[in-house]
């Protein structure tokens, strides 16, 4: 099995002794083989000194490529030429100083099954209609303000949108993505999550909406029968509407951090969560300094507001 690792060197590399500049491109191929029952790894590297050499570069089908520290011109040339046989592509850290951020990234329908585009400065994803190949998309740590046209990724299995600039998410966008098993929206600026109709995602097993700015959450319309992991820590939540009867398979849950739950409501939630299931509550960070009461050894804070008759789970 071969794992190709493509390393694009920036045109502003500093030579160790001479401080000379170079735009030379270095591409490495990691090879794995089995010898005497052990996996043997060695790396073969080649320097590509000009556009002609890059144009003639060939990479084996179904192998992973990793592009980093390159230029937009290099990446464009590869995307339009040598990468047509590649199904798994990773481009990272183009937003780092000395590199050229990718402001708009077009997802070419039918080419890749896995795309990892992290810390690249991407502000817009251009997704064609009805992409039936892409199964895994990771666009963490970019500048995306909207989910965009992700609903066209009909066979997507995992979506990672962590560390962007989302403020609103509509669960309706996932309604026609029946293969989804993981959605991660952590570390954005999400204030609202809406659902205009009942949303059934049969295979969804992991949902992470932690580290956002949610003060209210209504899950009445959510129908995720296989959900196992549900992270919502570090928001501004005090209760969740419509939780009772939902997510009967959830056992891995995180609710702490900056949330300030209604104590009476939270006690009912704990009672509900512990019924007929294995139960594990994840804790992140240091114990909190709770102003009033606390639960779970200080990792979760709650308050006692005036009873408004809505302390139902």
mmCIF file of N, CA and C in Angstrom, residues 165-301:
data_model
loop_
_atom_site.group_PDB
_atom_site.id
_atom_site.type_symbol
_atom_site.label_atom_id
_atom_site.label_comp_id
_atom_site.label_asym_id
_atom_site.label_seq_id
_atom_site.Cartn_x
_atom_site.Cartn_y
_atom_site.Cartn_z
ATOM 1 N N UNK A 165 -16.645 30.779 10.485
ATOM 2 C CA UNK A 165 -17.347 31.978 10.950
ATOM 3 C C UNK A 165 -18.861 31.865 10.767
ATOM 4 N N UNK A 166 -19.380 30.650 10.881
ATOM 5 C CA UNK A 166 -20.825 30.439 10.770
ATOM 6 C C UNK A 166 -21.564 31.133 11.910
ATOM 7 N N UNK A 167 -22.693 31.754 11.601
ATOM 8 C CA UNK A 167 -23.548 32.360 12.627
ATOM 9 C C UNK A 167 -24.916 31.686 12.697
ATOM 10 N N UNK A 168 -25.322 31.050 11.614
ATOM 11 C CA UNK A 168 -26.614 30.351 11.585
ATOM 12 C C UNK A 168 -26.465 29.058 10.792
ATOM 13 N N UNK A 169 -27.147 28.015 11.258
ATOM 14 C CA UNK A 169 -27.163 26.732 10.561
ATOM 15 C C UNK A 169 -28.602 26.259 10.455
ATOM 16 N N UNK A 170 -28.983 25.825 9.261
ATOM 17 C CA UNK A 170 -30.290 25.204 9.056
ATOM 18 C C UNK A 170 -30.100 23.708 8.905
ATOM 19 N N UNK A 171 -30.719 22.937 9.795
ATOM 20 C CA UNK A 171 -30.607 21.493 9.702
ATOM 21 C C UNK A 171 -31.275 20.960 8.443
ATOM 22 N N UNK A 172 -32.120 21.770 7.830
ATOM 23 C CA UNK A 172 -32.770 21.352 6.581
ATOM 24 C C UNK A 172 -31.747 21.058 5.480
ATOM 25 N N UNK A 173 -30.565 21.683 5.574
ATOM 26 C CA UNK A 173 -29.538 21.452 4.558
ATOM 27 C C UNK A 173 -29.058 20.002 4.543
ATOM 28 N N UNK A 174 -29.261 19.274 5.649
ATOM 29 C CA UNK A 174 -28.780 17.898 5.736
ATOM 30 C C UNK A 174 -29.861 16.866 5.431
ATOM 31 N N UNK A 175 -31.049 17.329 5.093
ATOM 32 C CA UNK A 175 -32.199 16.439 4.974
ATOM 33 C C UNK A 175 -32.021 15.396 3.880
ATOM 34 N N UNK A 176 -31.344 15.747 2.775
ATOM 35 C CA UNK A 176 -31.183 14.823 1.658
ATOM 36 C C UNK A 176 -29.769 14.260 1.592
ATOM 37 N N UNK A 177 -29.169 14.072 2.763
ATOM 38 C CA UNK A 177 -27.828 13.484 2.864
ATOM 39 C C UNK A 177 -27.929 12.258 3.769
ATOM 40 N N UNK A 178 -28.530 11.186 3.285
ATOM 41 C CA UNK A 178 -28.856 10.037 4.129
ATOM 42 C C UNK A 178 -27.654 9.257 4.636
ATOM 43 N N UNK A 179 -26.458 9.462 4.059
ATOM 44 C CA UNK A 179 -25.279 8.702 4.460
ATOM 45 C C UNK A 179 -24.498 9.358 5.597
ATOM 46 N N UNK A 180 -24.889 10.555 6.011
ATOM 47 C CA UNK A 180 -24.143 11.280 7.041
ATOM 48 C C UNK A 180 -24.073 10.496 8.344
ATOM 49 N N UNK A 181 -22.856 10.309 8.865
ATOM 50 C CA UNK A 181 -22.710 9.722 10.186
ATOM 51 C C UNK A 181 -22.015 10.670 11.160
ATOM 52 N N UNK A 182 -21.453 11.780 10.651
ATOM 53 C CA UNK A 182 -20.767 12.718 11.538
ATOM 54 C C UNK A 182 -20.916 14.145 11.017
ATOM 55 N N UNK A 183 -21.356 15.058 11.913
ATOM 56 C CA UNK A 183 -21.420 16.495 11.618
ATOM 57 C C UNK A 183 -20.693 17.220 12.742
ATOM 58 N N UNK A 184 -19.681 18.001 12.410
ATOM 59 C CA UNK A 184 -18.951 18.760 13.415
ATOM 60 C C UNK A 184 -18.935 20.237 13.021
ATOM 61 N N UNK A 185 -19.541 21.070 13.884
ATOM 62 C CA UNK A 185 -19.652 22.509 13.638
ATOM 63 C C UNK A 185 -19.033 23.299 14.798
ATOM 64 N N UNK A 186 -18.087 22.719 15.484
ATOM 65 C CA UNK A 186 -17.510 23.314 16.681
ATOM 66 C C UNK A 186 -16.685 24.553 16.358
ATOM 67 N N UNK A 187 -16.629 25.466 17.325
ATOM 68 C CA UNK A 187 -15.726 26.602 17.223
ATOM 69 C C UNK A 187 -16.090 27.617 16.174
ATOM 70 N N UNK A 188 -17.392 27.803 15.922
ATOM 71 C CA UNK A 188 -17.844 28.855 15.024
ATOM 72 C C UNK A 188 -18.431 30.005 15.857
ATOM 73 N N UNK A 189 -19.382 30.730 15.272
ATOM 74 C CA UNK A 189 -20.062 31.828 15.985
ATOM 75 C C UNK A 189 -21.572 31.600 15.946
ATOM 76 N N UNK A 190 -21.978 30.359 15.936
ATOM 77 C CA UNK A 190 -23.378 30.001 15.707
ATOM 78 C C UNK A 190 -24.259 30.491 16.859
ATOM 79 N N UNK A 191 -25.260 31.284 16.495
ATOM 80 C CA UNK A 191 -26.241 31.783 17.462
ATOM 81 C C UNK A 191 -27.567 31.050 17.359
ATOM 82 N N UNK A 192 -27.882 30.555 16.176
ATOM 83 C CA UNK A 192 -29.165 29.877 15.972
ATOM 84 C C UNK A 192 -28.976 28.645 15.100
ATOM 85 N N UNK A 193 -29.741 27.593 15.437
ATOM 86 C CA UNK A 193 -29.846 26.397 14.614
ATOM 87 C C UNK A 193 -31.327 26.141 14.405
ATOM 88 N N UNK A 194 -31.763 26.138 13.151
ATOM 89 C CA UNK A 194 -33.185 26.041 12.845
ATOM 90 C C UNK A 194 -33.500 24.745 12.107
ATOM 91 N N UNK A 195 -34.795 24.405 12.087
ATOM 92 C CA UNK A 195 -35.311 23.274 11.310
ATOM 93 C C UNK A 195 -36.750 23.598 10.968
ATOM 94 N N UNK A 196 -37.039 23.755 9.685
ATOM 95 C CA UNK A 196 -38.374 24.127 9.241
ATOM 96 C C UNK A 196 -39.319 22.937 9.191
ATOM 97 N N UNK A 197 -38.763 21.735 9.177
ATOM 98 C CA UNK A 197 -39.576 20.523 9.130
ATOM 99 C C UNK A 197 -38.822 19.417 9.838
ATOM 100 N N UNK A 198 -39.458 18.265 10.005
ATOM 101 C CA UNK A 198 -38.785 17.163 10.677
ATOM 102 C C UNK A 198 -37.600 16.693 9.847
ATOM 103 N N UNK A 199 -36.456 16.587 10.502
ATOM 104 C CA UNK A 199 -35.211 16.213 9.840
ATOM 105 C C UNK A 199 -34.820 14.808 10.285
ATOM 106 N N UNK A 200 -34.888 13.859 9.367
ATOM 107 C CA UNK A 200 -34.515 12.477 9.649
ATOM 108 C C UNK A 200 -33.153 12.191 9.029
ATOM 109 N N UNK A 201 -32.155 11.888 9.875
ATOM 110 C CA UNK A 201 -30.844 11.443 9.403
ATOM 111 C C UNK A 201 -30.584 10.104 10.095
ATOM 112 N N UNK A 202 -30.900 9.054 9.411
ATOM 113 C CA UNK A 202 -30.943 7.727 10.024
ATOM 114 C C UNK A 202 -29.580 7.271 10.520
ATOM 115 N N UNK A 203 -28.513 7.558 9.785
ATOM 116 C CA UNK A 203 -27.196 7.023 10.116
ATOM 117 C C UNK A 203 -26.342 7.936 10.984
ATOM 118 N N UNK A 204 -26.826 9.127 11.306
ATOM 119 C CA UNK A 204 -26.017 10.077 12.068
ATOM 120 C C UNK A 204 -25.687 9.523 13.450
ATOM 121 N N UNK A 205 -24.383 9.490 13.754
ATOM 122 C CA UNK A 205 -23.941 8.951 15.039
ATOM 123 C C UNK A 205 -23.196 9.974 15.898
ATOM 124 N N UNK A 206 -22.693 11.041 15.294
ATOM 125 C CA UNK A 206 -21.926 12.037 16.052
ATOM 126 C C UNK A 206 -22.304 13.440 15.611
ATOM 127 N N UNK A 207 -22.620 14.299 16.599
ATOM 128 C CA UNK A 207 -22.963 15.698 16.333
ATOM 129 C C UNK A 207 -22.235 16.568 17.345
ATOM 130 N N UNK A 208 -21.465 17.542 16.838
ATOM 131 C CA UNK A 208 -20.694 18.439 17.701
ATOM 132 C C UNK A 208 -21.053 19.882 17.361
ATOM 133 N N UNK A 209 -21.713 20.566 18.301
ATOM 134 C CA UNK A 209 -22.045 21.983 18.139
ATOM 135 C C UNK A 209 -21.413 22.793 19.275
ATOM 136 N N UNK A 210 -20.331 22.278 19.833
ATOM 137 C CA UNK A 210 -19.684 22.913 20.975
ATOM 138 C C UNK A 210 -18.956 24.192 20.588
ATOM 139 N N UNK A 211 -18.650 25.004 21.616
ATOM 140 C CA UNK A 211 -17.841 26.205 21.445
ATOM 141 C C UNK A 211 -18.440 27.150 20.411
ATOM 142 N N UNK A 212 -19.740 27.458 20.600
ATOM 143 C CA UNK A 212 -20.430 28.428 19.771
ATOM 144 C C UNK A 212 -21.109 29.456 20.673
ATOM 145 N N UNK A 213 -22.125 30.145 20.165
ATOM 146 C CA UNK A 213 -22.796 31.196 20.935
ATOM 147 C C UNK A 213 -24.287 30.929 21.057
ATOM 148 N N UNK A 214 -24.650 29.668 21.149
ATOM 149 C CA UNK A 214 -26.054 29.286 21.257
ATOM 150 C C UNK A 214 -26.602 29.612 22.641
ATOM 151 N N UNK A 215 -27.707 30.343 22.682
ATOM 152 C CA UNK A 215 -28.402 30.594 23.947
ATOM 153 C C UNK A 215 -29.719 29.824 24.013
ATOM 154 N N UNK A 216 -30.208 29.372 22.851
ATOM 155 C CA UNK A 216 -31.418 28.569 22.783
ATOM 156 C C UNK A 216 -31.192 27.431 21.797
ATOM 157 N N UNK A 217 -31.845 26.305 22.065
ATOM 158 C CA UNK A 217 -31.748 25.163 21.159
ATOM 159 C C UNK A 217 -33.044 24.371 21.232
ATOM 160 N N UNK A 218 -33.660 24.158 20.081
ATOM 161 C CA UNK A 218 -34.901 23.401 19.978
ATOM 162 C C UNK A 218 -34.638 22.195 19.075
ATOM 163 N N UNK A 219 -34.759 20.993 19.639
ATOM 164 C CA UNK A 219 -34.480 19.773 18.878
ATOM 165 C C UNK A 219 -35.765 18.998 18.571
ATOM 166 N N UNK A 220 -36.901 19.677 18.685
ATOM 167 C CA UNK A 220 -38.186 19.019 18.475
ATOM 168 C C UNK A 220 -38.269 18.338 17.110
ATOM 169 N N UNK A 221 -37.716 18.981 16.087
ATOM 170 C CA UNK A 221 -37.821 18.472 14.723
ATOM 171 C C UNK A 221 -36.686 17.518 14.347
ATOM 172 N N UNK A 222 -35.742 17.301 15.251
ATOM 173 C CA UNK A 222 -34.615 16.436 14.933
ATOM 174 C C UNK A 222 -34.991 14.978 15.175
ATOM 175 N N UNK A 223 -34.679 14.123 14.228
ATOM 176 C CA UNK A 223 -34.916 12.686 14.372
ATOM 177 C C UNK A 223 -33.658 11.951 13.936
ATOM 178 N N UNK A 224 -32.793 11.676 14.922
ATOM 179 C CA UNK A 224 -31.508 11.024 14.671
ATOM 180 C C UNK A 224 -31.463 9.741 15.502
ATOM 181 N N UNK A 225 -32.088 8.672 15.059
ATOM 182 C CA UNK A 225 -32.264 7.480 15.896
ATOM 183 C C UNK A 225 -30.975 6.771 16.283
ATOM 184 N N UNK A 226 -29.888 6.955 15.518
ATOM 185 C CA UNK A 226 -28.633 6.261 15.818
ATOM 186 C C UNK A 226 -27.601 7.163 16.490
ATOM 187 N N UNK A 227 -27.984 8.371 16.886
ATOM 188 C CA UNK A 227 -27.018 9.297 17.476
ATOM 189 C C UNK A 227 -26.441 8.715 18.767
ATOM 190 N N UNK A 228 -25.110 8.705 18.839
ATOM 191 C CA UNK A 228 -24.402 8.165 19.994
ATOM 192 C C UNK A 228 -23.654 9.266 20.743
ATOM 193 N N UNK A 229 -23.017 10.176 19.992
ATOM 194 C CA UNK A 229 -22.182 11.223 20.581
ATOM 195 C C UNK A 229 -22.787 12.589 20.287
ATOM 196 N N UNK A 230 -23.008 13.395 21.360
ATOM 197 C CA UNK A 230 -23.634 14.713 21.225
ATOM 198 C C UNK A 230 -22.882 15.689 22.113
ATOM 199 N N UNK A 231 -22.108 16.605 21.481
ATOM 200 C CA UNK A 231 -21.313 17.585 22.217
ATOM 201 C C UNK A 231 -21.931 18.964 22.035
ATOM 202 N N UNK A 232 -22.190 19.641 23.159
ATOM 203 C CA UNK A 232 -22.764 20.985 23.117
ATOM 204 C C UNK A 232 -22.103 21.891 24.151
ATOM 205 N N UNK A 233 -20.962 21.500 24.697
ATOM 206 C CA UNK A 233 -20.305 22.283 25.734
ATOM 207 C C UNK A 233 -19.849 23.648 25.197
ATOM 208 N N UNK A 234 -19.634 24.576 26.121
ATOM 209 C CA UNK A 234 -19.112 25.910 25.811
ATOM 210 C C UNK A 234 -20.003 26.694 24.863
ATOM 211 N N UNK A 235 -21.297 26.741 25.195
ATOM 212 C CA UNK A 235 -22.245 27.661 24.587
ATOM 213 C C UNK A 235 -22.810 28.556 25.688
ATOM 214 N N UNK A 236 -24.017 29.062 25.499
ATOM 215 C CA UNK A 236 -24.673 29.882 26.522
ATOM 216 C C UNK A 236 -26.070 29.338 26.803
ATOM 217 N N UNK A 237 -26.182 28.022 26.779
ATOM 218 C CA UNK A 237 -27.477 27.361 26.906
ATOM 219 C C UNK A 237 -27.925 27.247 28.354
ATOM 220 N N UNK A 238 -29.248 27.350 28.555
ATOM 221 C CA UNK A 238 -29.799 27.065 29.889
ATOM 222 C C UNK A 238 -30.795 25.906 29.873
ATOM 223 N N UNK A 239 -31.248 25.515 28.684
ATOM 224 C CA UNK A 239 -32.092 24.339 28.525
ATOM 225 C C UNK A 239 -32.212 24.008 27.041
ATOM 226 N N UNK A 240 -32.709 22.826 26.756
ATOM 227 C CA UNK A 240 -32.938 22.383 25.378
ATOM 228 C C UNK A 240 -34.409 22.009 25.254
ATOM 229 N N UNK A 241 -35.067 22.562 24.267
ATOM 230 C CA UNK A 241 -36.484 22.288 24.050
ATOM 231 C C UNK A 241 -36.652 21.003 23.249
ATOM 232 N N UNK A 242 -37.560 20.141 23.709
ATOM 233 C CA UNK A 242 -37.909 18.945 22.950
ATOM 234 C C UNK A 242 -36.968 17.779 23.112
ATOM 235 N N UNK A 243 -36.199 17.735 24.195
ATOM 236 C CA UNK A 243 -35.192 16.698 24.359
ATOM 237 C C UNK A 243 -35.784 15.343 24.750
ATOM 238 N N UNK A 244 -36.861 15.354 25.544
ATOM 239 C CA UNK A 244 -37.416 14.093 26.035
ATOM 240 C C UNK A 244 -37.857 13.208 24.868
ATOM 241 N N UNK A 245 -37.460 11.958 24.949
ATOM 242 C CA UNK A 245 -37.814 10.998 23.919
ATOM 243 C C UNK A 245 -36.876 10.981 22.727
ATOM 244 N N UNK A 246 -35.944 11.930 22.686
ATOM 245 C CA UNK A 246 -34.995 12.015 21.582
ATOM 246 C C UNK A 246 -33.679 11.309 21.927
ATOM 247 N N UNK A 247 -32.980 10.878 20.901
ATOM 248 C CA UNK A 247 -31.605 10.413 21.015
ATOM 249 C C UNK A 247 -31.457 9.307 22.076
ATOM 250 N N UNK A 248 -32.257 8.272 21.943
ATOM 251 C CA UNK A 248 -32.283 7.215 22.950
ATOM 252 C C UNK A 248 -31.011 6.378 22.974
ATOM 253 N N UNK A 249 -30.178 6.494 21.952
ATOM 254 C CA UNK A 249 -28.915 5.755 21.925
ATOM 255 C C UNK A 249 -27.722 6.591 22.363
ATOM 256 N N UNK A 250 -27.947 7.869 22.675
ATOM 257 C CA UNK A 250 -26.831 8.727 23.090
ATOM 258 C C UNK A 250 -26.311 8.278 24.452
ATOM 259 N N UNK A 251 -25.019 8.054 24.516
ATOM 260 C CA UNK A 251 -24.382 7.771 25.808
ATOM 261 C C UNK A 251 -23.135 8.625 26.032
ATOM 262 N N UNK A 252 -22.592 9.202 24.948
ATOM 263 C CA UNK A 252 -21.399 10.048 25.025
ATOM 264 C C UNK A 252 -21.857 11.494 24.832
ATOM 265 N N UNK A 253 -21.871 12.255 25.918
ATOM 266 C CA UNK A 253 -22.462 13.597 25.864
ATOM 267 C C UNK A 253 -21.585 14.578 26.632
ATOM 268 N N UNK A 254 -21.522 15.813 26.143
ATOM 269 C CA UNK A 254 -20.770 16.861 26.825
ATOM 270 C C UNK A 254 -21.630 18.115 26.888
ATOM 271 N N UNK A 255 -21.870 18.623 28.110
ATOM 272 C CA UNK A 255 -22.791 19.744 28.301
ATOM 273 C C UNK A 255 -22.181 20.891 29.103
ATOM 274 N N UNK A 256 -20.928 20.793 29.494
ATOM 275 C CA UNK A 256 -20.361 21.744 30.438
ATOM 276 C C UNK A 256 -19.825 23.021 29.831
ATOM 277 N N UNK A 257 -18.722 23.500 30.396
ATOM 278 C CA UNK A 257 -18.111 24.734 29.908
ATOM 279 C C UNK A 257 -18.899 25.963 30.288
ATOM 280 N N UNK A 258 -19.133 26.849 29.329
ATOM 281 C CA UNK A 258 -19.760 28.141 29.601
ATOM 282 C C UNK A 258 -21.281 28.095 29.667
ATOM 283 N N UNK A 259 -21.895 26.923 29.442
ATOM 284 C CA UNK A 259 -23.347 26.826 29.612
ATOM 285 C C UNK A 259 -23.719 27.055 31.072
ATOM 286 N N UNK A 260 -24.907 27.605 31.292
ATOM 287 C CA UNK A 260 -25.433 27.812 32.648
ATOM 288 C C UNK A 260 -26.844 27.244 32.696
ATOM 289 N N UNK A 261 -26.926 25.947 32.953
ATOM 290 C CA UNK A 261 -28.194 25.249 32.861
ATOM 291 C C UNK A 261 -29.148 25.608 33.995
ATOM 292 N N UNK A 262 -30.413 25.527 33.700
ATOM 293 C CA UNK A 262 -31.455 25.601 34.724
ATOM 294 C C UNK A 262 -31.320 24.338 35.585
ATOM 295 N N UNK A 263 -31.115 24.501 36.908
ATOM 296 C CA UNK A 263 -30.804 23.358 37.767
ATOM 297 C C UNK A 263 -31.909 22.302 37.754
ATOM 298 N N UNK A 264 -33.155 22.749 37.891
ATOM 299 C CA UNK A 264 -34.263 21.793 37.910
ATOM 300 C C UNK A 264 -34.354 21.044 36.587
ATOM 301 N N UNK A 265 -34.196 21.774 35.495
ATOM 302 C CA UNK A 265 -34.227 21.157 34.169
ATOM 303 C C UNK A 265 -33.077 20.171 34.025
ATOM 304 N N UNK A 266 -31.883 20.558 34.461
ATOM 305 C CA UNK A 266 -30.710 19.707 34.295
ATOM 306 C C UNK A 266 -30.827 18.422 35.107
ATOM 307 N N UNK A 267 -31.384 18.502 36.303
ATOM 308 C CA UNK A 267 -31.574 17.298 37.102
ATOM 309 C C UNK A 267 -32.492 16.305 36.393
ATOM 310 N N UNK A 268 -33.526 16.826 35.741
ATOM 311 C CA UNK A 268 -34.429 15.949 34.990
ATOM 312 C C UNK A 268 -33.716 15.332 33.789
ATOM 313 N N UNK A 269 -32.845 16.114 33.157
ATOM 314 C CA UNK A 269 -32.079 15.596 32.028
ATOM 315 C C UNK A 269 -31.190 14.442 32.473
ATOM 316 N N UNK A 270 -30.481 14.622 33.600
ATOM 317 C CA UNK A 270 -29.619 13.553 34.092
ATOM 318 C C UNK A 270 -30.425 12.288 34.383
ATOM 319 N N UNK A 271 -31.576 12.470 34.968
ATOM 320 C CA UNK A 271 -32.430 11.318 35.260
ATOM 321 C C UNK A 271 -32.848 10.615 33.973
ATOM 322 N N UNK A 272 -33.201 11.401 32.963
ATOM 323 C CA UNK A 272 -33.615 10.840 31.680
ATOM 324 C C UNK A 272 -32.453 10.137 30.989
ATOM 325 N N UNK A 273 -31.269 10.770 30.990
ATOM 326 C CA UNK A 273 -30.126 10.199 30.298
ATOM 327 C C UNK A 273 -29.657 8.887 30.915
ATOM 328 N N UNK A 274 -29.872 8.722 32.197
ATOM 329 C CA UNK A 274 -29.388 7.529 32.884
ATOM 330 C C UNK A 274 -30.340 6.343 32.764
ATOM 331 N N UNK A 275 -31.465 6.546 32.143
ATOM 332 C CA UNK A 275 -32.453 5.476 32.038
ATOM 333 C C UNK A 275 -32.093 4.521 30.904
ATOM 334 N N UNK A 276 -31.950 3.248 31.260
ATOM 335 C CA UNK A 276 -31.826 2.169 30.275
ATOM 336 C C UNK A 276 -30.711 2.383 29.257
ATOM 337 N N UNK A 277 -29.591 2.912 29.685
ATOM 338 C CA UNK A 277 -28.474 3.072 28.748
ATOM 339 C C UNK A 277 -27.162 3.216 29.525
ATOM 340 N N UNK A 278 -26.074 2.867 28.842
ATOM 341 C CA UNK A 278 -24.773 3.217 29.380
ATOM 342 C C UNK A 278 -24.611 4.721 29.233
ATOM 343 N N UNK A 279 -23.977 5.355 30.196
ATOM 344 C CA UNK A 279 -23.963 6.807 30.196
ATOM 345 C C UNK A 279 -22.572 7.315 30.543
ATOM 346 N N UNK A 280 -22.032 8.173 29.703
ATOM 347 C CA UNK A 280 -20.725 8.781 29.959
ATOM 348 C C UNK A 280 -20.806 10.258 29.630
ATOM 349 N N UNK A 281 -20.564 11.103 30.623
ATOM 350 C CA UNK A 281 -20.565 12.541 30.373
ATOM 351 C C UNK A 281 -19.127 13.021 30.284
ATOM 352 N N UNK A 282 -18.758 13.544 29.113
ATOM 353 C CA UNK A 282 -17.396 14.028 28.895
ATOM 354 C C UNK A 282 -17.217 15.402 29.535
ATOM 355 N N UNK A 283 -16.045 15.585 30.124
ATOM 356 C CA UNK A 283 -15.697 16.872 30.722
ATOM 357 C C UNK A 283 -14.474 17.431 30.011
ATOM 358 N N UNK A 284 -14.501 18.709 29.673
ATOM 359 C CA UNK A 284 -13.380 19.345 28.994
ATOM 360 C C UNK A 284 -12.930 20.555 29.800
ATOM 361 N N UNK A 285 -11.634 20.788 29.841
ATOM 362 C CA UNK A 285 -11.111 21.969 30.518
ATOM 363 C C UNK A 285 -11.015 21.787 32.015
ATOM 364 N N UNK A 286 -10.765 22.895 32.713
ATOM 365 C CA UNK A 286 -10.613 22.883 34.157
ATOM 366 C C UNK A 286 -11.967 23.015 34.836
ATOM 367 N N UNK A 287 -12.067 22.553 36.089
ATOM 368 C CA UNK A 287 -13.319 22.750 36.837
ATOM 369 C C UNK A 287 -13.706 24.223 36.875
ATOM 370 N N UNK A 288 -15.000 24.477 36.817
ATOM 371 C CA UNK A 288 -15.504 25.839 36.731
ATOM 372 C C UNK A 288 -15.731 26.447 38.106
ATOM 373 N N UNK A 289 -15.712 27.768 38.150
ATOM 374 C CA UNK A 289 -16.068 28.494 39.361
ATOM 375 C C UNK A 289 -17.540 28.874 39.247
ATOM 376 N N UNK A 290 -18.394 27.984 39.708
ATOM 377 C CA UNK A 290 -19.830 28.190 39.546
ATOM 378 C C UNK A 290 -20.351 29.188 40.573
ATOM 379 N N UNK A 291 -21.193 30.108 40.098
ATOM 380 C CA UNK A 291 -21.703 31.164 40.968
ATOM 381 C C UNK A 291 -22.654 30.612 42.029
ATOM 382 N N UNK A 292 -23.474 29.640 41.653
ATOM 383 C CA UNK A 292 -24.422 29.102 42.623
ATOM 384 C C UNK A 292 -24.173 27.601 42.804
ATOM 385 N N UNK A 293 -25.081 26.799 42.294
ATOM 386 C CA UNK A 293 -24.918 25.367 42.450
ATOM 387 C C UNK A 293 -24.079 24.800 41.313
ATOM 388 N N UNK A 294 -23.594 23.602 41.518
ATOM 389 C CA UNK A 294 -22.841 22.937 40.462
ATOM 390 C C UNK A 294 -23.182 21.457 40.452
ATOM 391 N N UNK A 295 -22.907 20.847 39.316
ATOM 392 C CA UNK A 295 -23.100 19.415 39.174
ATOM 393 C C UNK A 295 -21.822 18.831 38.601
ATOM 394 N N UNK A 296 -21.657 17.539 38.717
ATOM 395 C CA UNK A 296 -20.536 16.822 38.113
ATOM 396 C C UNK A 296 -19.197 17.433 38.539
ATOM 397 N N UNK A 297 -19.033 17.630 39.845
ATOM 398 C CA UNK A 297 -17.774 18.084 40.433
ATOM 399 C C UNK A 297 -17.269 19.391 39.832
ATOM 400 N N UNK A 298 -18.200 20.299 39.541
ATOM 401 C CA UNK A 298 -17.813 21.637 39.123
ATOM 402 C C UNK A 298 -17.625 21.819 37.637
ATOM 403 N N UNK A 299 -17.716 20.759 36.841
ATOM 404 C CA UNK A 299 -17.530 20.900 35.405
ATOM 405 C C UNK A 299 -18.788 21.419 34.711
ATOM 406 N N UNK A 300 -19.913 21.344 35.381
ATOM 407 C CA UNK A 300 -21.168 21.848 34.829
ATOM 408 C C UNK A 300 -21.831 22.734 35.865
ATOM 409 N N UNK A 301 -22.152 23.974 35.460
ATOM 410 C CA UNK A 301 -22.808 24.915 36.360
ATOM 411 C C UNK A 301 -24.292 25.025 36.023
#
